[in-house]
Amino acid sequence: MKILITGAAGQLGKELSIKLNHHYDVYAMSRAQLDITQPKQCEEVIGRIRPDAVIHTAAFTSVDLAETQAEEAYRVNVSGTRNVAVASEKIGAKFCYISTDYVFDGQTMSPYREIDLPNPIGIYGKTKWAGEEIIRALTSKYFIVRTSWVYGMYGNNFVKTMVKLAKERDEIQVVNDQTGSPTYTADLADFIEKLILTEQYGIYHASNSGSCTWYQFAKAIFEECGMTTKVIPCTTEEFPRPAPRPKFSVLDHLSLRAEGFEEFRHWRDALRQFLNQIKV
């Protein structure tokens, strides 16, 4: 099986590239090898390789920067997604698009299901939702995988940032009024591998089980590491950021259950394994 991965230098793209390379013919494409904003390049590269599946992880993911660079976020997340989708559809490849919990507005207190209507509140979420809509319109064999609060071995993420700050400070302030589900890239990559081998197309919410606030997440990181850094809870208003964020973006795994996939392990168990792996 030939698998082409866009955004292969990102934290999920790299995880997938390394994991899948053991069993499949993997074409890991960083931006230098495939600029998704160039339609002709997408058509030429994908048409030449003719993968059986394309996993589209490439994205403009800087939530705050997207607010001031809306055109660039659109160019990557919407136009770029269209370019890869069109090229994939031309050769009949399965198309797996990585989306986000930020397609929801967070104005609920019950986990979002795949059948709930998105209503993004920031530019990042709006462009990712537009990408989803384009895929649904232009491809016939698609998997839309929404995930949340991703961390892993490669690239920068919240877990690595907290561990670094704990070595530099005695106390850290973290918001305690945004709730979601941390997701370990190793678990997410395992699921994506299983998914693309099927023809069970559609939308999937894929995150580790359970939920927490960023404050609770930070406390768990330090507890698992045996660090004594004090975590002080604060509100979103006390820690202002350029982009609005959903207050509650926990994802329910209705599609996983309905389609016979196993739900992910609890986020705390995944976190423990990750911290052991990076030997904090």
Tab-separated table of C-alpha atoms in Angstrom:
chain	number	residue	atom	x	y	z
A	1	MET	CA	0.000	0.000	0.000
A	2	LYS	CA	1.317	3.443	-0.975
A	3	ILE	CA	0.624	6.232	1.510
A	4	LEU	CA	1.440	9.904	0.926
A	5	ILE	CA	1.614	12.162	3.991
A	6	THR	CA	1.510	15.947	3.679
A	7	GLY	CA	3.003	18.076	6.449
A	8	ALA	CA	5.397	15.249	7.297
A	9	ALA	CA	7.653	17.555	9.332
A	10	GLY	CA	4.863	18.390	11.821
A	11	GLN	CA	4.338	16.516	15.079
A	12	LEU	CA	1.553	14.231	13.796
A	13	GLY	CA	2.972	13.999	10.272
A	14	LYS	CA	6.344	12.845	11.579
A	15	GLU	CA	4.743	10.353	13.981
A	16	LEU	CA	2.741	8.877	11.104
A	17	SER	CA	5.706	8.838	8.727
A	18	ILE	CA	7.873	6.861	11.148
A	19	LYS	CA	5.108	4.500	12.285
A	20	LEU	CA	3.694	3.662	8.838
A	21	ASN	CA	7.099	3.320	7.198
A	22	HIS	CA	7.519	-0.062	8.919
A	23	HIS	CA	4.664	-1.664	6.975
A	24	TYR	CA	3.830	0.485	3.940
A	25	ASP	CA	5.393	2.347	1.053
A	26	VAL	CA	5.374	5.821	2.629
A	27	TYR	CA	5.988	9.125	0.845
A	28	ALA	CA	6.557	11.675	3.600
A	29	MET	CA	6.181	15.161	2.137
A	30	SER	CA	7.337	18.253	3.996
A	31	ARG	CA	6.588	21.719	2.608
A	32	ALA	CA	9.961	21.671	0.794
A	33	GLN	CA	8.897	18.545	-1.115
A	34	LEU	CA	5.242	19.439	-1.640
A	35	ASP	CA	3.894	22.971	-1.370
A	36	ILE	CA	0.164	22.324	-1.021
A	37	THR	CA	-0.664	25.905	-2.037
A	38	GLN	CA	0.551	25.120	-5.577
A	39	PRO	CA	-2.199	23.221	-7.452
A	40	LYS	CA	0.008	22.121	-10.357
A	41	GLN	CA	2.658	20.787	-8.002
A	42	CYS	CA	0.031	18.827	-6.056
A	43	GLU	CA	-1.330	17.337	-9.266
A	44	GLU	CA	2.141	16.457	-10.564
A	45	VAL	CA	3.499	14.902	-7.335
A	46	ILE	CA	0.372	13.004	-6.360
A	47	GLY	CA	-0.267	11.979	-9.961
A	48	ARG	CA	3.266	10.622	-10.284
A	49	ILE	CA	3.285	8.679	-7.004
A	50	ARG	CA	-0.345	7.489	-7.295
A	51	PRO	CA	-0.783	6.683	-3.582
A	52	ASP	CA	-3.623	4.463	-2.383
A	53	ALA	CA	-4.215	6.885	0.498
A	54	VAL	CA	-3.311	10.487	1.236
A	55	ILE	CA	-3.099	11.615	4.875
A	56	HIS	CA	-3.371	15.394	4.879
A	57	THR	CA	-1.784	16.732	8.069
A	58	ALA	CA	-0.295	19.913	6.537
A	59	ALA	CA	-2.004	22.992	7.967
A	60	PHE	CA	-1.629	26.535	9.231
A	61	THR	CA	-1.961	25.653	12.924
A	62	SER	CA	-0.944	28.836	14.747
A	63	VAL	CA	-4.281	29.717	16.317
A	64	ASP	CA	-3.281	33.236	17.390
A	65	LEU	CA	-1.301	34.123	14.273
A	66	ALA	CA	-4.277	33.147	12.098
A	67	GLU	CA	-6.204	36.140	13.469
A	68	THR	CA	-3.769	38.590	11.858
A	69	GLN	CA	-2.755	36.364	8.928
A	70	ALA	CA	-6.208	35.258	7.812
A	71	GLU	CA	-5.299	35.195	4.117
A	72	GLU	CA	-2.325	32.895	4.694
A	73	ALA	CA	-4.401	30.627	6.954
A	74	TYR	CA	-7.036	30.462	4.213
A	75	ARG	CA	-4.421	29.814	1.524
A	76	VAL	CA	-3.040	26.819	3.416
A	77	ASN	CA	-6.088	25.378	5.196
A	78	VAL	CA	-8.687	25.942	2.485
A	79	SER	CA	-7.004	26.393	-0.911
A	80	GLY	CA	-4.185	23.987	-0.012
A	81	THR	CA	-6.646	21.363	1.157
A	82	ARG	CA	-8.611	21.763	-2.065
A	83	ASN	CA	-5.452	21.283	-4.146
A	84	VAL	CA	-4.504	18.053	-2.372
A	85	ALA	CA	-8.102	16.794	-2.403
A	86	VAL	CA	-8.569	17.404	-6.134
A	87	ALA	CA	-5.285	15.673	-6.995
A	88	SER	CA	-6.178	12.734	-4.731
A	89	GLU	CA	-9.647	12.342	-6.221
A	90	LYS	CA	-8.217	12.305	-9.769
A	91	ILE	CA	-6.302	9.105	-9.012
A	92	GLY	CA	-9.007	7.571	-6.801
A	93	ALA	CA	-6.996	7.734	-3.562
A	94	LYS	CA	-8.558	7.594	-0.116
A	95	PHE	CA	-8.289	10.988	1.560
A	96	CYS	CA	-7.763	11.450	5.305
A	97	TYR	CA	-8.025	15.041	6.564
A	98	ILE	CA	-6.919	16.007	10.063
A	99	SER	CA	-9.292	18.552	11.562
A	100	THR	CA	-9.817	20.070	14.990
A	101	ASP	CA	-12.070	20.561	18.015
A	102	TYR	CA	-11.844	24.290	17.201
A	103	VAL	CA	-14.597	23.858	14.592
A	104	PHE	CA	-16.977	24.082	17.588
A	105	ASP	CA	-17.866	27.223	19.556
A	106	GLY	CA	-17.596	25.680	23.035
A	107	GLN	CA	-21.004	26.969	24.147
A	108	THR	CA	-22.152	23.645	25.582
A	109	MET	CA	-21.271	21.423	28.501
A	110	SER	CA	-21.743	18.063	26.801
A	111	PRO	CA	-19.139	16.441	24.514
A	112	TYR	CA	-19.506	17.241	20.820
A	113	ARG	CA	-20.609	14.411	18.544
A	114	GLU	CA	-19.799	14.076	14.859
A	115	ILE	CA	-23.432	14.889	14.027
A	116	ASP	CA	-23.344	18.228	15.889
A	117	LEU	CA	-23.166	21.328	13.724
A	118	PRO	CA	-19.816	23.173	13.810
A	119	ASN	CA	-19.745	26.879	14.600
A	120	PRO	CA	-16.094	27.998	14.795
A	121	ILE	CA	-15.320	31.278	16.571
A	122	GLY	CA	-11.751	31.973	15.375
A	123	ILE	CA	-10.029	32.179	11.985
A	124	TYR	CA	-8.141	28.927	12.524
A	125	GLY	CA	-11.316	26.976	13.280
A	126	LYS	CA	-13.192	28.679	10.440
A	127	THR	CA	-10.536	27.753	7.868
A	128	LYS	CA	-10.357	24.146	9.114
A	129	TRP	CA	-14.151	23.884	8.900
A	130	ALA	CA	-14.026	25.327	5.362
A	131	GLY	CA	-11.432	22.644	4.548
A	132	GLU	CA	-13.846	19.975	5.776
A	133	GLU	CA	-16.607	21.369	3.566
A	134	ILE	CA	-14.346	21.362	0.513
A	135	ILE	CA	-13.382	17.721	1.090
A	136	ARG	CA	-17.001	16.681	1.410
A	137	ALA	CA	-17.772	18.446	-1.860
A	138	LEU	CA	-14.779	17.301	-3.900
A	139	THR	CA	-13.816	13.813	-2.731
A	140	SER	CA	-15.740	10.552	-2.700
A	141	LYS	CA	-13.559	8.513	-0.315
A	142	TYR	CA	-12.841	10.741	2.652
A	143	PHE	CA	-12.115	10.391	6.351
A	144	ILE	CA	-12.363	13.600	8.381
A	145	VAL	CA	-10.569	13.079	11.696
A	146	ARG	CA	-11.165	15.796	14.299
A	147	THR	CA	-8.747	15.741	17.197
A	148	SER	CA	-7.792	18.004	20.105
A	149	TRP	CA	-4.943	19.257	22.309
A	150	VAL	CA	-2.329	17.213	20.460
A	151	TYR	CA	1.111	16.468	21.908
A	152	GLY	CA	3.835	13.968	21.071
A	153	MET	CA	7.507	13.224	20.573
A	154	TYR	CA	8.066	15.619	17.668
A	155	GLY	CA	7.700	19.391	17.519
A	156	ASN	CA	6.566	21.815	20.198
A	157	ASN	CA	3.519	21.228	22.367
A	158	PHE	CA	1.956	22.036	25.741
A	159	VAL	CA	3.525	19.098	27.590
A	160	LYS	CA	7.071	19.938	26.495
A	161	THR	CA	6.490	23.630	27.257
A	162	MET	CA	5.277	22.878	30.792
A	163	VAL	CA	8.247	20.582	31.511
A	164	LYS	CA	10.647	23.271	30.258
A	165	LEU	CA	8.985	26.050	32.295
A	166	ALA	CA	8.972	23.884	35.432
A	167	LYS	CA	12.753	23.743	35.288
A	168	GLU	CA	12.936	27.543	35.106
A	169	ARG	CA	10.164	28.709	37.463
A	170	ASP	CA	8.757	27.908	40.898
A	171	GLU	CA	5.184	28.634	39.841
A	172	ILE	CA	3.219	28.774	36.588
A	173	GLN	CA	-0.169	30.334	35.845
A	174	VAL	CA	-2.462	28.220	33.623
A	175	VAL	CA	-6.051	28.804	32.486
A	176	ASN	CA	-8.658	26.745	34.287
A	177	ASP	CA	-11.820	27.592	32.316
A	178	GLN	CA	-11.114	25.831	29.002
A	179	THR	CA	-11.917	22.120	28.941
A	180	GLY	CA	-10.848	19.562	26.352
A	181	SER	CA	-9.172	16.202	25.814
A	182	PRO	CA	-5.381	15.929	25.471
A	183	THR	CA	-4.429	13.580	22.619
A	184	TYR	CA	-1.184	11.651	22.274
A	185	THR	CA	0.076	11.473	18.660
A	186	ALA	CA	1.088	7.807	19.059
A	187	ASP	CA	-2.519	6.851	19.859
A	188	LEU	CA	-3.872	9.077	17.092
A	189	ALA	CA	-1.472	7.574	14.539
A	190	ASP	CA	-2.518	4.045	15.559
A	191	PHE	CA	-6.143	4.914	14.891
A	192	ILE	CA	-5.437	6.624	11.562
A	193	GLU	CA	-3.555	3.541	10.374
A	194	LYS	CA	-6.535	1.309	11.203
A	195	LEU	CA	-8.970	3.780	9.628
A	196	ILE	CA	-7.311	4.167	6.222
A	197	LEU	CA	-7.260	0.391	5.761
A	198	THR	CA	-11.077	0.419	5.787
A	199	GLU	CA	-13.755	1.891	3.565
A	200	GLN	CA	-15.678	3.247	6.559
A	201	TYR	CA	-15.688	6.796	5.245
A	202	GLY	CA	-17.046	9.751	7.179
A	203	ILE	CA	-16.305	12.025	10.137
A	204	TYR	CA	-14.549	10.749	13.263
A	205	HIS	CA	-13.744	12.351	16.598
A	206	ALA	CA	-10.392	10.957	17.691
A	207	SER	CA	-8.982	11.979	21.065
A	208	ASN	CA	-7.890	10.274	24.244
A	209	SER	CA	-10.739	9.490	26.629
A	210	GLY	CA	-11.659	11.721	29.546
A	211	SER	CA	-11.254	15.490	29.797
A	212	CYS	CA	-9.553	18.199	31.829
A	213	THR	CA	-8.794	21.906	31.873
A	214	TRP	CA	-5.369	23.217	30.860
A	215	TYR	CA	-4.705	23.802	34.580
A	216	GLN	CA	-5.573	20.183	35.426
A	217	PHE	CA	-3.453	19.015	32.493
A	218	ALA	CA	-0.452	20.998	33.760
A	219	LYS	CA	-0.915	19.660	37.312
A	220	ALA	CA	-1.025	16.094	35.969
A	221	ILE	CA	2.192	16.655	33.988
A	222	PHE	CA	4.060	17.797	37.110
A	223	GLU	CA	2.582	15.036	39.266
A	224	GLU	CA	3.656	12.364	36.764
A	225	CYS	CA	7.150	13.904	36.603
A	226	GLY	CA	7.491	14.301	40.348
A	227	MET	CA	8.008	18.055	39.915
A	228	THR	CA	7.079	20.430	42.726
A	229	THR	CA	6.293	23.452	40.548
A	230	LYS	CA	3.180	25.243	41.819
A	231	VAL	CA	0.367	25.650	39.278
A	232	ILE	CA	-1.899	28.660	39.788
A	233	PRO	CA	-5.322	28.576	38.077
A	234	CYS	CA	-6.473	31.666	36.190
A	235	THR	CA	-9.294	32.643	33.838
A	236	THR	CA	-9.066	33.163	30.095
A	237	GLU	CA	-9.652	36.885	30.718
A	238	GLU	CA	-6.619	36.994	32.999
A	239	PHE	CA	-4.473	35.388	30.309
A	240	PRO	CA	-5.660	37.136	27.113
A	241	ARG	CA	-4.673	35.762	23.710
A	242	PRO	CA	-5.351	37.196	20.216
A	243	ALA	CA	-7.649	34.330	19.170
A	244	PRO	CA	-10.867	33.310	20.924
A	245	ARG	CA	-10.891	29.687	22.093
A	246	PRO	CA	-13.828	27.388	22.790
A	247	LYS	CA	-14.453	27.110	26.540
A	248	PHE	CA	-15.556	23.467	26.172
A	249	SER	CA	-14.392	21.346	23.249
A	250	VAL	CA	-14.490	17.780	24.542
A	251	LEU	CA	-15.145	15.363	21.666
A	252	ASP	CA	-17.561	12.454	21.989
A	253	HIS	CA	-16.531	9.335	20.039
A	254	LEU	CA	-19.885	8.375	18.557
A	255	SER	CA	-18.419	7.301	15.196
A	256	LEU	CA	-15.699	5.194	16.810
A	257	ARG	CA	-18.284	3.213	18.751
A	258	ALA	CA	-20.768	2.986	15.877
A	259	GLU	CA	-18.117	1.798	13.396
A	260	GLY	CA	-16.599	-0.792	15.742
A	261	PHE	CA	-13.334	0.985	16.577
A	262	GLU	CA	-11.906	0.864	20.069
A	263	GLU	CA	-12.006	4.130	21.992
A	264	PHE	CA	-8.655	5.623	22.948
A	265	ARG	CA	-7.218	5.025	26.438
A	266	HIS	CA	-7.612	7.681	29.125
A	267	TRP	CA	-5.544	10.818	28.546
A	268	ARG	CA	-3.707	10.393	31.856
A	269	ASP	CA	-2.497	6.898	30.912
A	270	ALA	CA	-1.267	8.195	27.560
A	271	LEU	CA	0.462	11.151	29.238
A	272	ARG	CA	2.242	8.822	31.662
A	273	GLN	CA	3.610	6.722	28.810
A	274	PHE	CA	4.739	9.789	26.882
A	275	LEU	CA	6.600	11.260	29.852
A	276	ASN	CA	8.295	7.915	30.475
A	277	GLN	CA	9.257	7.810	26.819
A	278	ILE	CA	10.915	11.213	26.845
A	279	LYS	CA	12.470	10.290	30.212
A	280	VAL	CA	11.593	13.427	32.136
